[in-house]
CSV table of C-alpha atoms in Angstrom, one decimal:
chain,number,residue,atom,x,y,z
A,870,MET,CA,-226.4,17.5,24.4
A,871,LEU,CA,-222.7,18.4,23.2
A,872,THR,CA,-221.9,21.8,22.1
A,873,PHE,CA,-219.5,24.8,22.8
A,874,ARG,CA,-219.4,28.3,24.2
A,875,GLY,CA,-220.5,31.1,21.8
A,876,GLY,CA,-221.9,30.9,18.4
A,877,VAL,CA,-225.2,31.9,17.0
A,878,HIS,CA,-228.5,30.5,15.7
A,879,PRO,CA,-229.2,31.7,12.2
A,880,ARG,CA,-232.2,30.8,10.2
A,881,GLU,CA,-231.4,27.2,8.7
A,882,ASP,CA,-233.1,27.8,5.2
A,883,LYS,CA,-232.3,24.3,4.4
A,884,GLU,CA,-235.9,23.0,3.5
A,885,ALA,CA,-235.7,23.8,-0.3
A,886,THR,CA,-233.1,21.2,-1.0
A,887,GLU,CA,-232.8,19.1,2.3
A,888,HIS,CA,-235.3,16.5,1.0
A,889,LYS,CA,-234.1,16.3,-2.8
A,890,SER,CA,-231.7,13.6,-3.9
A,891,VAL,CA,-228.6,14.2,-5.7
A,892,GLU,CA,-229.0,14.6,-9.3
A,893,VAL,CA,-226.1,14.5,-11.8
A,894,LEU,CA,-225.2,17.5,-13.9
A,895,PRO,CA,-224.9,16.9,-17.5
A,896,LEU,CA,-221.2,17.2,-18.8
A,897,PRO,CA,-220.1,20.5,-19.4
A,898,ALA,CA,-218.5,21.3,-22.9
A,899,ARG,CA,-215.6,22.8,-21.5
A,900,VAL,CA,-214.0,22.9,-17.8
A,901,PHE,CA,-211.5,25.3,-16.2
A,902,ILE,CA,-209.4,23.4,-13.6
A,903,PRO,CA,-207.2,25.6,-11.5
A,904,LEU,CA,-204.1,23.9,-10.1
A,905,SER,CA,-204.7,25.5,-6.7
A,906,GLN,CA,-207.8,24.7,-5.3
A,907,HIS,CA,-206.4,23.1,-1.9
A,908,THR,CA,-204.4,24.4,1.0
A,909,GLY,CA,-200.6,24.2,0.4
A,910,ALA,CA,-198.6,24.4,-3.0
A,911,PRO,CA,-200.3,24.2,-6.4
A,912,SER,CA,-199.8,21.1,-8.2
A,913,LYS,CA,-197.5,21.2,-11.3
A,914,ALA,CA,-199.2,20.8,-14.9
A,915,VAL,CA,-198.2,17.6,-16.6
A,916,VAL,CA,-200.3,18.3,-19.7
A,917,ALA,CA,-199.9,21.0,-22.5
A,918,LYS,CA,-202.1,22.5,-25.1
A,919,GLY,CA,-203.2,19.9,-27.5
A,920,SER,CA,-202.9,16.8,-24.8
A,921,LEU,CA,-205.5,14.2,-25.1
A,922,VAL,CA,-206.9,13.1,-21.6
A,923,LYS,CA,-209.6,10.9,-20.3
A,924,THR,CA,-211.8,11.5,-17.3
A,925,GLY,CA,-209.5,10.9,-14.0
A,926,THR,CA,-206.2,11.4,-15.9
A,927,LEU,CA,-203.6,13.2,-14.0
A,928,ILE,CA,-202.9,16.9,-15.3
A,929,GLY,CA,-201.3,18.2,-12.0
A,930,GLU,CA,-198.8,16.4,-10.0
A,931,PRO,CA,-198.3,17.5,-6.5
A,932,ALA,CA,-195.5,19.7,-6.1
A,933,GLY,CA,-194.6,20.4,-2.4
A,934,ARG,CA,-194.6,19.1,1.0
A,935,ILE,CA,-198.5,19.9,1.3
A,936,SER,CA,-200.1,19.8,-2.2
A,937,ALA,CA,-202.5,17.5,-4.0
A,938,ALA,CA,-202.8,16.1,-7.4
A,939,THR,CA,-205.3,17.5,-10.0
A,940,HIS,CA,-207.1,15.4,-12.5
A,941,ALA,CA,-209.2,15.9,-15.7
A,942,SER,CA,-212.8,15.8,-14.8
A,943,VAL,CA,-214.0,15.2,-18.5
A,944,SER,CA,-212.2,13.2,-21.5
A,945,GLY,CA,-211.2,15.3,-24.4
A,946,THR,CA,-208.5,17.9,-25.6
A,947,VAL,CA,-206.6,20.3,-23.3
A,948,ALA,CA,-207.3,23.6,-25.0
A,949,ASP,CA,-205.1,25.7,-23.1
A,950,VAL,CA,-202.8,26.0,-19.8
A,951,SER,CA,-202.4,29.3,-19.0
A,952,ASP,CA,-202.8,31.9,-15.9
A,953,LEU,CA,-206.4,32.6,-15.0
A,954,PRO,CA,-208.1,34.8,-12.2
A,955,HIS,CA,-208.8,32.4,-9.4
A,956,PRO,CA,-212.3,32.0,-8.4
A,957,LEU,CA,-211.8,32.8,-4.8
A,958,THR,CA,-208.7,35.1,-4.5
A,959,GLY,CA,-208.9,37.0,-7.8
A,960,ARG,CA,-205.2,36.3,-8.2
A,961,ARG,CA,-204.0,34.9,-11.6
A,962,GLY,CA,-202.9,31.3,-11.4
A,963,PRO,CA,-202.1,28.1,-13.6
A,964,THR,CA,-205.5,26.7,-14.9
A,965,VAL,CA,-205.8,23.8,-17.2
A,966,VAL,CA,-208.8,24.2,-19.9
A,967,ILE,CA,-210.4,21.0,-21.4
A,968,ASP,CA,-212.5,20.8,-24.3
A,969,SER,CA,-214.8,17.7,-23.5
A,970,ASP,CA,-215.4,15.1,-26.4
A,971,GLY,CA,-218.8,14.3,-25.1
A,972,ALA,CA,-217.6,10.7,-24.5
A,973,ASP,CA,-216.5,10.7,-20.9
A,974,THR,CA,-214.2,8.0,-21.6
A,975,PRO,CA,-212.5,6.8,-18.1
A,976,ASP,CA,-208.8,6.6,-17.9
A,977,ASP,CA,-207.4,3.2,-18.1
A,978,ALA,CA,-206.4,3.0,-14.5
A,979,LEU,CA,-210.0,3.8,-13.0
A,980,GLY,CA,-211.8,0.4,-11.8
A,981,GLU,CA,-212.8,-1.3,-8.7
A,982,ARG,CA,-209.9,-3.4,-6.9
A,983,ASP,CA,-209.2,-5.2,-3.8
A,984,TYR,CA,-207.1,-2.6,-1.6
A,985,SER,CA,-207.2,-5.1,1.5
A,986,GLY,CA,-203.7,-5.8,1.2
A,987,PHE,CA,-202.5,-2.2,0.9
A,988,THR,CA,-200.0,-1.2,3.7
A,989,ASN,CA,-200.7,2.2,5.4
A,990,GLU,CA,-198.1,3.8,3.4
A,991,GLN,CA,-199.7,2.5,0.2
A,992,ILE,CA,-202.9,3.9,1.3
A,993,VAL,CA,-201.5,7.4,1.9
A,994,GLU,CA,-199.7,7.4,-1.3
A,995,THR,CA,-203.0,6.6,-3.3
A,996,LEU,CA,-204.7,9.4,-1.5
A,997,ARG,CA,-201.9,11.9,-2.4
A,998,LEU,CA,-201.9,11.0,-6.0
A,999,SER,CA,-205.8,10.7,-6.2
A,1000,GLY,CA,-206.1,14.5,-5.2
A,1001,VAL,CA,-208.4,14.0,-2.3
A,1002,VAL,CA,-208.8,17.1,0.1
A,1003,GLY,CA,-211.2,18.1,2.7
A,1004,LEU,CA,-214.5,18.4,1.0
A,1005,GLY,CA,-215.9,20.7,4.0
A,1006,GLY,CA,-214.5,24.0,2.4
A,1007,ALA,CA,-211.0,24.2,3.6
A,1008,ALA,CA,-209.5,21.7,1.0
A,1009,PHE,CA,-206.7,20.5,3.3
A,1010,PRO,CA,-204.9,17.5,1.6
A,1011,THR,CA,-206.2,14.5,3.3
A,1012,TYR,CA,-203.0,12.4,2.9
A,1013,PHE,CA,-201.3,15.1,5.1
A,1014,LYS,CA,-204.0,15.0,8.0
A,1015,LEU,CA,-203.3,11.2,8.1
A,1016,THR,CA,-199.6,11.4,8.4
A,1017,PRO,CA,-199.4,13.4,11.7
A,1018,PRO,CA,-195.7,13.5,13.3
A,1019,LYS,CA,-194.8,10.9,15.7
A,1020,GLU,CA,-194.6,13.3,18.6
A,1021,LYS,CA,-198.3,14.0,17.9
A,1022,PRO,CA,-200.0,10.8,18.7
A,1023,ILE,CA,-203.7,10.6,17.7
A,1024,ASP,CA,-206.3,8.9,19.7
A,1025,THR,CA,-209.8,10.2,18.3
A,1026,LEU,CA,-211.0,10.5,14.6
A,1027,LEU,CA,-213.9,12.9,14.4
A,1028,ILE,CA,-216.0,12.5,11.1
A,1029,ASN,CA,-217.7,15.7,10.6
A,1030,GLY,CA,-221.5,15.7,9.4
A,1031,CYS,CA,-222.6,18.7,11.0
A,1032,GLU,CA,-222.9,20.8,7.9
A,1033,CYS,CA,-223.8,23.9,10.2
A,1034,GLU,CA,-223.9,26.4,7.3
A,1035,PRO,CA,-227.4,27.6,6.6
A,1036,PHE,CA,-228.9,26.5,3.4
A,1037,LEU,CA,-226.4,23.7,2.4
A,1038,THR,CA,-227.6,20.0,2.3
A,1039,ALA,CA,-224.8,18.4,0.4
A,1040,ASP,CA,-223.3,16.6,3.2
A,1041,HIS,CA,-226.9,15.8,4.5
A,1042,ARG,CA,-227.7,14.1,1.3
A,1043,LEU,CA,-224.6,12.1,0.9
A,1044,MET,CA,-225.2,10.6,4.6
A,1045,LEU,CA,-228.8,9.4,3.3
A,1046,GLU,CA,-227.6,8.3,0.1
A,1047,GLN,CA,-224.1,6.5,0.4
A,1048,PRO,CA,-224.0,5.9,4.1
A,1049,ALA,CA,-222.3,2.4,3.5
A,1050,GLU,CA,-219.6,3.7,1.4
A,1051,MET,CA,-219.0,6.8,3.7
A,1052,VAL,CA,-218.3,4.2,6.7
A,1053,GLU,CA,-215.9,2.2,4.4
A,1054,GLY,CA,-214.0,5.2,3.9
A,1055,VAL,CA,-214.1,6.0,7.6
A,1056,LYS,CA,-212.7,2.5,8.4
A,1057,ILE,CA,-209.7,3.2,5.9
A,1058,MET,CA,-208.8,6.6,7.7
A,1059,SER,CA,-209.3,5.0,11.2
A,1060,ARG,CA,-207.0,2.2,10.1
A,1061,VAL,CA,-204.3,4.3,8.8
A,1062,LEU,CA,-204.3,6.6,12.0
A,1063,GLY,CA,-204.5,3.4,14.3
A,1064,VAL,CA,-207.4,5.0,16.4
A,1065,GLN,CA,-210.2,3.1,18.2
A,1066,ASN,CA,-212.1,6.1,19.1
A,1067,VAL,CA,-214.0,7.1,16.2
A,1068,MET,CA,-217.1,9.8,16.4
A,1069,ILE,CA,-219.3,10.3,13.5
A,1070,VAL,CA,-221.1,13.7,14.8
A,1071,ILE,CA,-224.3,15.2,13.0
A,1072,GLU,CA,-226.2,18.0,14.4
A,1073,ASP,CA,-229.6,17.2,15.5
A,1074,ASN,CA,-231.5,19.2,12.8
A,1075,LYS,CA,-230.9,15.9,10.6
A,1076,PRO,CA,-232.3,13.0,12.7
A,1077,ASP,CA,-232.7,11.0,9.6
A,1078,ALA,CA,-229.0,11.2,8.8
A,1079,VAL,CA,-228.3,10.1,12.3
A,1080,ALA,CA,-230.7,7.4,11.9
A,1081,THR,CA,-228.8,6.2,8.6
A,1082,MET,CA,-225.7,6.5,9.9
A,1083,THR,CA,-226.2,4.8,13.1
A,1084,SER,CA,-227.4,1.8,11.2
A,1085,ALA,CA,-224.8,1.7,8.7
A,1086,ALA,CA,-222.1,2.0,11.2
A,1087,ALA,CA,-223.5,-0.3,13.8
A,1088,SER,CA,-221.0,-3.0,13.1
A,1089,SER,CA,-218.3,-0.9,12.9
A,1090,GLY,CA,-217.7,0.2,16.7
A,1091,PHE,CA,-218.0,3.7,15.6
A,1092,LYS,CA,-220.0,5.9,17.6
A,1093,VAL,CA,-222.6,8.3,16.2
A,1094,ARG,CA,-223.4,11.4,18.3
A,1095,LYS,CA,-226.0,14.1,18.0
A,1096,LEU,CA,-224.8,17.9,18.5
A,1097,ARG,CA,-227.0,20.7,19.4
A,1098,THR,CA,-227.6,22.7,16.1
A,1099,LYS,CA,-225.6,25.8,16.6
A,1100,TYR,CA,-223.3,27.7,14.1
A,1101,PRO,CA,-220.3,27.0,13.8
A,1102,GLN,CA,-220.6,23.5,15.4
A,1103,GLY,CA,-218.8,22.1,12.4
A,1104,ALA,CA,-215.9,24.2,12.9
A,1105,GLU,CA,-212.7,21.9,13.7
A,1106,LYS,CA,-211.9,23.6,17.1
A,1107,GLN,CA,-215.6,24.0,18.2
A,1108,LEU,CA,-216.3,20.3,17.2
A,1109,ILE,CA,-213.3,19.2,19.3
A,1110,LYS,CA,-214.3,21.2,22.3
A,1111,ALA,CA,-217.9,20.3,22.0
A,1112,CYS,CA,-217.0,16.2,21.7
A,1113,LEU,CA,-213.6,15.9,23.4
A,1114,LYS,CA,-213.5,18.9,25.8
A,1115,ARG,CA,-210.1,19.6,24.4
A,1116,GLU,CA,-209.1,23.1,23.3
A,1117,VAL,CA,-206.7,23.4,20.4
A,1118,PRO,CA,-203.9,25.8,21.4
A,1119,SER,CA,-203.7,29.3,19.6
A,1120,GLY,CA,-201.9,28.7,16.4
A,1121,GLY,CA,-202.3,25.2,16.7
A,1122,LEU,CA,-203.9,22.2,15.0
A,1123,PRO,CA,-206.0,19.5,16.2
A,1124,MET,CA,-203.3,17.0,16.2
A,1125,ASP,CA,-202.0,19.1,18.9
A,1126,VAL,CA,-204.5,17.6,21.0
A,1127,GLY,CA,-204.6,14.2,19.7
A,1128,CYS,CA,-207.3,14.4,17.2
A,1129,VAL,CA,-208.0,14.4,13.4
A,1130,VAL,CA,-211.1,15.9,11.9
A,1131,GLN,CA,-212.5,14.9,8.7
A,1132,ASN,CA,-215.7,15.6,6.6
A,1133,VAL,CA,-218.3,13.1,5.9
A,1134,GLY,CA,-217.8,13.9,2.0
A,1135,THR,CA,-214.0,13.3,2.4
A,1136,ALA,CA,-214.5,9.9,3.9
A,1137,LEU,CA,-216.5,8.9,0.8
A,1138,ALA,CA,-213.8,10.4,-1.5
A,1139,VAL,CA,-211.4,8.4,0.5
A,1140,ARG,CA,-213.5,5.2,-0.2
A,1141,ASP,CA,-213.7,6.2,-4.1
A,1142,ALA,CA,-209.9,6.4,-4.3
A,1143,LEU,CA,-209.2,3.2,-2.7
A,1144,ARG,CA,-211.9,1.1,-3.7
A,1145,LEU,CA,-212.5,2.4,-7.2
A,1146,ASN,CA,-209.0,4.0,-7.9
A,1147,ARG,CA,-211.1,7.0,-8.7
A,1148,PRO,CA,-209.4,10.4,-8.2
A,1149,LEU,CA,-211.3,13.7,-7.1
A,1150,TYR,CA,-212.7,14.9,-10.0
A,1151,GLU,CA,-216.4,15.5,-9.1
A,1152,ARG,CA,-218.2,16.5,-6.1
A,1153,VAL,CA,-221.7,16.9,-4.8
A,1154,THR,CA,-222.8,20.8,-4.0
A,1155,THR,CA,-226.1,22.4,-3.3
A,1156,VAL,CA,-227.3,25.1,-5.8
A,1157,THR,CA,-229.8,27.3,-3.6
A,1158,GLY,CA,-231.1,30.4,-2.3
A,1159,PRO,CA,-234.2,32.9,-2.9
A,1160,ALA,CA,-232.8,34.1,-6.3
A,1161,ILE,CA,-232.6,30.6,-8.1
A,1162,LYS,CA,-235.5,29.2,-9.6
A,1163,GLU,CA,-235.2,25.5,-8.5
A,1164,PRO,CA,-232.8,24.6,-5.8
A,1165,LYS,CA,-230.9,21.2,-6.2
A,1166,ASN,CA,-228.2,18.9,-4.9
A,1167,LEU,CA,-226.1,18.4,-7.8
A,1168,ARG,CA,-223.1,16.1,-8.6
A,1169,VAL,CA,-220.8,18.3,-10.8
A,1170,ARG,CA,-217.6,17.8,-12.5
A,1171,ILE,CA,-214.6,20.1,-10.9
A,1172,GLY,CA,-214.0,23.0,-13.3
A,1173,THR,CA,-217.7,23.3,-14.5
A,1174,PRO,CA,-218.6,26.9,-14.9
A,1175,VAL,CA,-221.2,27.8,-12.1
A,1176,LYS,CA,-223.4,29.3,-14.7
A,1177,GLU,CA,-224.3,25.6,-16.0
A,1178,LEU,CA,-225.4,24.6,-12.6
A,1179,LEU,CA,-227.5,27.6,-12.3
A,1180,GLN,CA,-229.1,27.1,-15.8
A,1181,PHE,CA,-229.6,23.6,-14.6
A,1182,CYS,CA,-231.5,24.7,-11.8
A,1183,GLY,CA,-234.0,26.9,-13.9
A,1184,GLY,CA,-232.0,29.9,-13.8
A,1185,TYR,CA,-232.3,33.3,-11.8
A,1186,ALA,CA,-235.5,33.8,-10.2
A,1187,ALA,CA,-235.0,37.5,-9.2
A,1188,GLU,CA,-232.3,40.1,-9.4
A,1189,VAL,CA,-229.1,38.7,-7.7
A,1190,GLY,CA,-228.0,40.5,-4.9
A,1191,LYS,CA,-224.7,38.5,-4.1
A,1192,LEU,CA,-223.6,35.0,-5.8
A,1193,ILE,CA,-221.6,33.2,-3.0
A,1194,MET,CA,-219.3,30.0,-3.2
A,1195,GLY,CA,-220.2,28.1,0.0
A,1196,GLY,CA,-222.5,29.1,2.6
A,1197,PRO,CA,-223.9,32.5,3.6
A,1198,MET,CA,-221.6,32.7,6.9
A,1199,MET,CA,-218.2,31.6,5.5
A,1200,GLY,CA,-218.6,31.5,1.8
A,1201,ILE,CA,-216.9,33.6,-0.6
A,1202,ALA,CA,-218.8,36.3,-2.8
A,1203,VAL,CA,-217.9,36.1,-6.6
A,1204,SER,CA,-218.4,38.7,-9.1
A,1205,THR,CA,-219.5,36.6,-12.0
A,1206,ASP,CA,-221.0,33.1,-12.7
A,1207,GLU,CA,-218.3,32.2,-15.1
A,1208,VAL,CA,-216.0,31.0,-12.2
A,1209,PRO,CA,-215.8,27.2,-12.2
A,1210,VAL,CA,-216.6,24.7,-9.3
A,1211,LEU,CA,-213.6,23.8,-7.4
A,1212,LYS,CA,-213.0,20.8,-4.9
A,1213,GLY,CA,-213.9,22.9,-1.9
A,1214,THR,CA,-217.4,24.3,-3.3
A,1215,SER,CA,-219.8,23.0,-0.9
A,1216,GLY,CA,-222.6,25.2,-2.5
A,1217,VAL,CA,-223.3,27.8,-4.8
A,1218,LEU,CA,-225.8,30.3,-2.9
A,1219,VAL,CA,-227.7,32.9,-4.8
A,1220,LEU,CA,-229.2,35.9,-2.8
A,1221,ASP,CA,-231.5,38.3,-4.0
A,1222,ARG,CA,-231.1,42.1,-3.5
A,1223,ALA,CA,-233.3,42.2,-0.2
A,1224,ALA,CA,-231.2,39.9,1.5
A,1225,THR,CA,-227.9,42.0,0.8
A,1226,VAL,CA,-228.8,45.5,1.4
A,1227,PHE,CA,-228.3,46.9,4.7
A,1228,ASP,CA,-226.6,50.0,6.2
A,1229,GLU,CA,-223.6,50.0,8.7
A,1230,HIS,CA,-224.1,52.2,11.9
A,1231,ASP,CA,-221.9,53.1,14.8
A,1232,CYS,CA,-221.2,50.6,17.4
A,1233,ILE,CA,-223.4,50.9,20.2
A,1234,ARG,CA,-221.2,48.8,22.6
A,1235,CYS,CA,-223.9,46.1,23.5
A,1236,GLY,CA,-221.4,43.4,23.8
A,1237,ARG,CA,-223.2,40.7,21.4
A,1238,CYS,CA,-220.1,40.2,19.3
A,1239,ILE,CA,-218.1,39.1,22.4
A,1240,GLU,CA,-221.0,36.7,23.5
A,1241,ALA,CA,-221.2,35.1,20.0
A,1242,CYS,CA,-217.7,34.8,19.2
A,1243,PRO,CA,-216.7,31.1,19.5
A,1244,MET,CA,-213.1,31.9,20.0
A,1245,GLY,CA,-213.4,34.0,23.1
A,1246,LEU,CA,-212.1,37.1,21.2
A,1247,ALA,CA,-213.2,40.9,21.5
A,1248,PRO,CA,-214.3,41.6,17.8
A,1249,GLN,CA,-215.2,45.2,18.3
A,1250,ARG,CA,-212.1,46.1,20.3
A,1251,LEU,CA,-210.3,44.4,17.4
A,1252,ASN,CA,-212.1,46.2,14.7
A,1253,ASN,CA,-211.1,49.6,16.4
A,1254,LEU,CA,-207.6,48.4,16.5
A,1255,ILE,CA,-207.4,47.5,12.9
A,1256,ARG,CA,-209.3,50.9,11.9
A,1257,ARG,CA,-206.6,52.8,13.7
A,1258,GLY,CA,-203.9,50.9,11.8
A,1259,GLN,CA,-202.8,49.5,14.8
A,1260,LEU,CA,-202.0,45.6,13.6
A,1261,GLU,CA,-199.8,44.6,15.9
A,1262,ALA,CA,-202.0,45.5,18.8
A,1263,ALA,CA,-204.5,43.2,16.9
A,1264,LYS,CA,-201.9,40.5,16.6
A,1265,ALA,CA,-201.6,40.8,20.5
A,1266,GLU,CA,-205.4,40.5,21.0
A,1267,HIS,CA,-205.2,37.3,19.0
A,1268,VAL,CA,-206.7,38.5,15.7
A,1269,LYS,CA,-205.0,35.5,14.1
A,1270,ASP,CA,-207.1,33.1,16.1
A,1271,CYS,CA,-210.3,34.4,14.3
A,1272,ILE,CA,-211.8,31.6,12.2
A,1273,GLU,CA,-213.8,34.1,10.1
A,1274,CYS,CA,-217.1,32.3,10.9
A,1275,GLY,CA,-219.0,35.6,10.9
A,1276,CYS,CA,-220.9,35.0,14.2
A,1277,CYS,CA,-219.6,38.6,15.2
A,1278,ALA,CA,-221.2,40.3,12.3
A,1279,TYR,CA,-224.2,38.2,12.3
A,1280,ALA,CA,-225.0,39.2,15.9
A,1281,CYS,CA,-224.0,42.8,15.5
A,1282,PRO,CA,-227.1,45.1,15.6
A,1283,ALA,CA,-225.1,48.0,13.7
A,1284,LYS,CA,-224.1,45.6,10.9
A,1285,ILE,CA,-220.6,46.6,11.0
A,1286,ARG,CA,-218.3,44.3,8.7
A,1287,LEU,CA,-216.3,43.0,11.4
A,1288,VAL,CA,-215.1,39.9,9.3
A,1289,HIS,CA,-213.9,42.2,6.5
A,1290,GLN,CA,-211.7,44.0,8.8
A,1291,PHE,CA,-210.1,40.8,10.4
A,1292,LYS,CA,-209.4,39.3,7.0
A,1293,TYR,CA,-207.7,42.5,6.2
A,1294,ALA,CA,-205.8,42.5,9.0
A,1295,LYS,CA,-204.5,38.9,9.1
A,1296,SER,CA,-203.5,39.1,5.6
A,1297,GLU,CA,-201.5,42.3,6.0
A,1298,LEU,CA,-199.9,40.6,9.1
A,1299,ALA,CA,-199.1,37.7,6.8
A,1300,ALA,CA,-197.3,39.9,4.3
A,1301,MET,CA,-195.4,41.7,7.0
A,1302,GLU,CA,-194.1,38.3,8.4
A,1303,ARG,CA,-193.0,37.3,4.8
A,1304,LYS,CA,-190.7,40.1,4.5
């Protein structure tokens, strides 16, 4: 079965939500929509305090070569446009606050249409203005991935349905509940890229999703492939290595090896943008973990405070040890449940204290971190260099190639916070390079 070198096998912990259909979260009374929730430049506000908006109305236009539009996720009145702390970085950035009128009136432009006559350029522009980004977590603007430079021809489109993070099941449920719409989105992307080789790849711990997607894609010519369940199977570089035996070069992108990778949820968002003229103002996310009473998969409006998701799931079941946006391996811990859901919020994980309390010890030189690293790095050596302040030496040892998957820290019997060190080093190196 297809796979890659390295990686780990953490407990899956998906049973709490994998058989639960997606529920729709009631409309929030107020949403907080950051204009930076994607890779690239933040969008530029086109509304002001007091503006009336409808669901799907443009509130932020793309403002750079790599940027994505932002839209109102409820109808109502703009209560404020101001700099608020970003949920993931903590840095202040422009945020549009909207008070819902409870009517959920759709923008006049929304509605089903025939896009079959659209040119590729029109499709790309539609996706740019619809604010569609990768929904697997990185939130890279989709239109940009679909317009590679001519000197980097693409021959393969990989549709990522691995969902390898423990606990998360949002993608799994979407594959079961909207397979035909998802395949339509894949057809749109394959047409724009002009590729014949399209693979929908799913880990073998989701046999029902493999069967459903195989049936939905039967007449399309797309291949559905099972991958061995192993973390981080869904990471782009590992996925490409497993499926195509190609290696993305250091500092490179999938397009450097003729490949584009898109998440299954992104395929659905692409279809909705073209077929329904619906911008990306909501997403499906998994709310789960040992410290939440009733785990669920929820369809949520972007900008909804996380606490409303938690309340809809019955509230906390135990003392919270850590609240994470995303999965336990690559997610970002947040200090409050007041933060809003973003386009890239694939899950909200609530861990109890028992799952988060551990002591760090000295390295015992067991080498497990090296065996686990899917990028072929030497994590403990990098850790030593960084702790000694030798950042340039760490750079020479390819710390910037670290994908922050957390395999090394998971495998480390001494519980050394390796990823924290690598994030710090990469941040410092980036700051040095900007000077």
